[in-house]
Short mmCIF file of C-alpha atoms in Angstrom, two decimals:
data_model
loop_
_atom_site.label_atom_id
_atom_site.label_comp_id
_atom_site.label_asym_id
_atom_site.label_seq_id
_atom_site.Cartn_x
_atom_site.Cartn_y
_atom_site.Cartn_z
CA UNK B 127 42.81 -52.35 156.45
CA UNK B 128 39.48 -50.42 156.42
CA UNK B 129 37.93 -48.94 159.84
CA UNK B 130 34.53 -48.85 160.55
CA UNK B 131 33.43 -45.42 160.11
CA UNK B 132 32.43 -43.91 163.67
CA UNK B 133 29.00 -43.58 164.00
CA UNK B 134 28.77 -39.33 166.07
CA UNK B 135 26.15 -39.92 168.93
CA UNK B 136 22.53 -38.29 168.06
CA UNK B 137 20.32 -36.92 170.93
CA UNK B 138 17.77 -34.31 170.19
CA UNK B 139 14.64 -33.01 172.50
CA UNK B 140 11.89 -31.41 170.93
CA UNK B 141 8.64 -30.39 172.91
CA UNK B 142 5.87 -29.26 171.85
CA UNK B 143 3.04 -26.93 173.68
CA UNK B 144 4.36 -28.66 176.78
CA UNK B 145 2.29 -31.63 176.05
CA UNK B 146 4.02 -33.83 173.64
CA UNK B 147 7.98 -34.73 173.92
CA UNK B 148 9.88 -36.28 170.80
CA UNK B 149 13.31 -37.53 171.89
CA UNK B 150 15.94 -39.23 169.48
CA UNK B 151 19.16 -41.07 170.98
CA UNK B 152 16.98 -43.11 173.13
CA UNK B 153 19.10 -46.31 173.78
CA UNK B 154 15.95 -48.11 175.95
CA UNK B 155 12.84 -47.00 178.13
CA UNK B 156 13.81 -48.30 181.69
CA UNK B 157 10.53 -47.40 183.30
CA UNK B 158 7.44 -45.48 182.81
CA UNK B 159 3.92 -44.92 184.39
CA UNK B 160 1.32 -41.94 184.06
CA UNK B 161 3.81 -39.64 186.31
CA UNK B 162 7.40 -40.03 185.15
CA UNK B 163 9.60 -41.63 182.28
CA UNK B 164 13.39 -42.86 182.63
CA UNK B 165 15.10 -43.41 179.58
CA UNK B 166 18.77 -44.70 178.83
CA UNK B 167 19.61 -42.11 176.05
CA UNK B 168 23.08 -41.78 174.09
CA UNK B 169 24.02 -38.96 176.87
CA UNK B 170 23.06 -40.76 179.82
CA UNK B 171 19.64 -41.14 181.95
CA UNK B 172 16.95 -38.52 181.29
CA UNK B 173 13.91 -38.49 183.76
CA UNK B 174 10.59 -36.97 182.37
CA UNK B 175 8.23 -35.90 185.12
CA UNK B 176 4.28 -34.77 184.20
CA UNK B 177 0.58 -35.69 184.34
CA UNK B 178 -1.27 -38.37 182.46
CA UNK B 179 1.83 -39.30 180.93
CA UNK B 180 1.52 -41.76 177.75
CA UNK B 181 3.40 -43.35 175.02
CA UNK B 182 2.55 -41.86 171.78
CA UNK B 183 4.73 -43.99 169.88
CA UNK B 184 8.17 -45.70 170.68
CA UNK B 185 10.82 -47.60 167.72
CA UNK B 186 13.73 -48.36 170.17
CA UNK B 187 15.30 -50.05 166.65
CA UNK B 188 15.36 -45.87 165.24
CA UNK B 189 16.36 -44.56 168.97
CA UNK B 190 13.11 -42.36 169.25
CA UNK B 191 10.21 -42.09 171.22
CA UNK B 192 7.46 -39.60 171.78
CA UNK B 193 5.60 -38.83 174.79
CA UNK B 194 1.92 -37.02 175.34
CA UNK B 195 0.85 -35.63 178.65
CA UNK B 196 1.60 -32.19 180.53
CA UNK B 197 5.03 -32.35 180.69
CA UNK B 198 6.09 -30.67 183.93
CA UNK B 199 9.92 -31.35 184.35
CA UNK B 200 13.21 -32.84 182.21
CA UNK B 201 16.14 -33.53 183.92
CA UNK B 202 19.46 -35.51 183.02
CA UNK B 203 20.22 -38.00 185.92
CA UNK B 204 23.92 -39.30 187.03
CA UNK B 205 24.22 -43.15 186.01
CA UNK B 206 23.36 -45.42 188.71
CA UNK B 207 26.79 -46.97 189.19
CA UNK B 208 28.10 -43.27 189.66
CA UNK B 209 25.55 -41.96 191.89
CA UNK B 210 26.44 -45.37 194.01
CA UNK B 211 30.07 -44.25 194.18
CA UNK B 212 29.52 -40.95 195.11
CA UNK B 213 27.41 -41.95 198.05
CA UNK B 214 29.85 -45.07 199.21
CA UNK B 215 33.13 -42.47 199.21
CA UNK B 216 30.59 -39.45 201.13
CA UNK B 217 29.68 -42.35 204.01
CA UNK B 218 33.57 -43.85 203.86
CA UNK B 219 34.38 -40.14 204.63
CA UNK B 220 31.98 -39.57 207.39
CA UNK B 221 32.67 -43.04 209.37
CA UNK B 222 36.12 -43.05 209.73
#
């Protein structure tokens, strides 16, 4: 029996001047507008926060995208289901 070689997850982050953003890993773009990005990437959520934010170019089939505008602020974000958790058990605690 063969097994399907195991593909090592890819994520890289390269920026540029602070005005452009190339990001590889990028599973899908979740939302986006002129201020701030969220992407599902191969580590988790990643928020990109800026100015006159814009999609330079985006191949979701590759797992890259890359961003222009001033890029003021990167941040990896807990999943949503997690973050839930975490605030269900903190209220559970406090109204017992």
């Amino acid at each position: 029996m063969v097994e399907d070689p195991v593909t090592p997850k890819q994520h890289e982050i390269i920026i540029s001047n602070r005005n452009t953003i190339e990001i590889t890993g990028v599973i899908r773009l979740d939302s986006f507008d002129r201020e701030e990005f969220l992407l599902y990437t191969e580590f988790g959520y990643l928020g990109i926060q800026g100015q006159n934010l814009q999609i330079k170019s985006l191949d979701l089939e590759l797992g890259r995208i890359s961003i222009e505008g001033q890029i003021a602020d990167i941040r990896y974000l807990e999943d949503a289901d997690s973050a839930a958790e975490k605030n269900e058990s903190i209220f559970g605690r406090l109204f017992r």
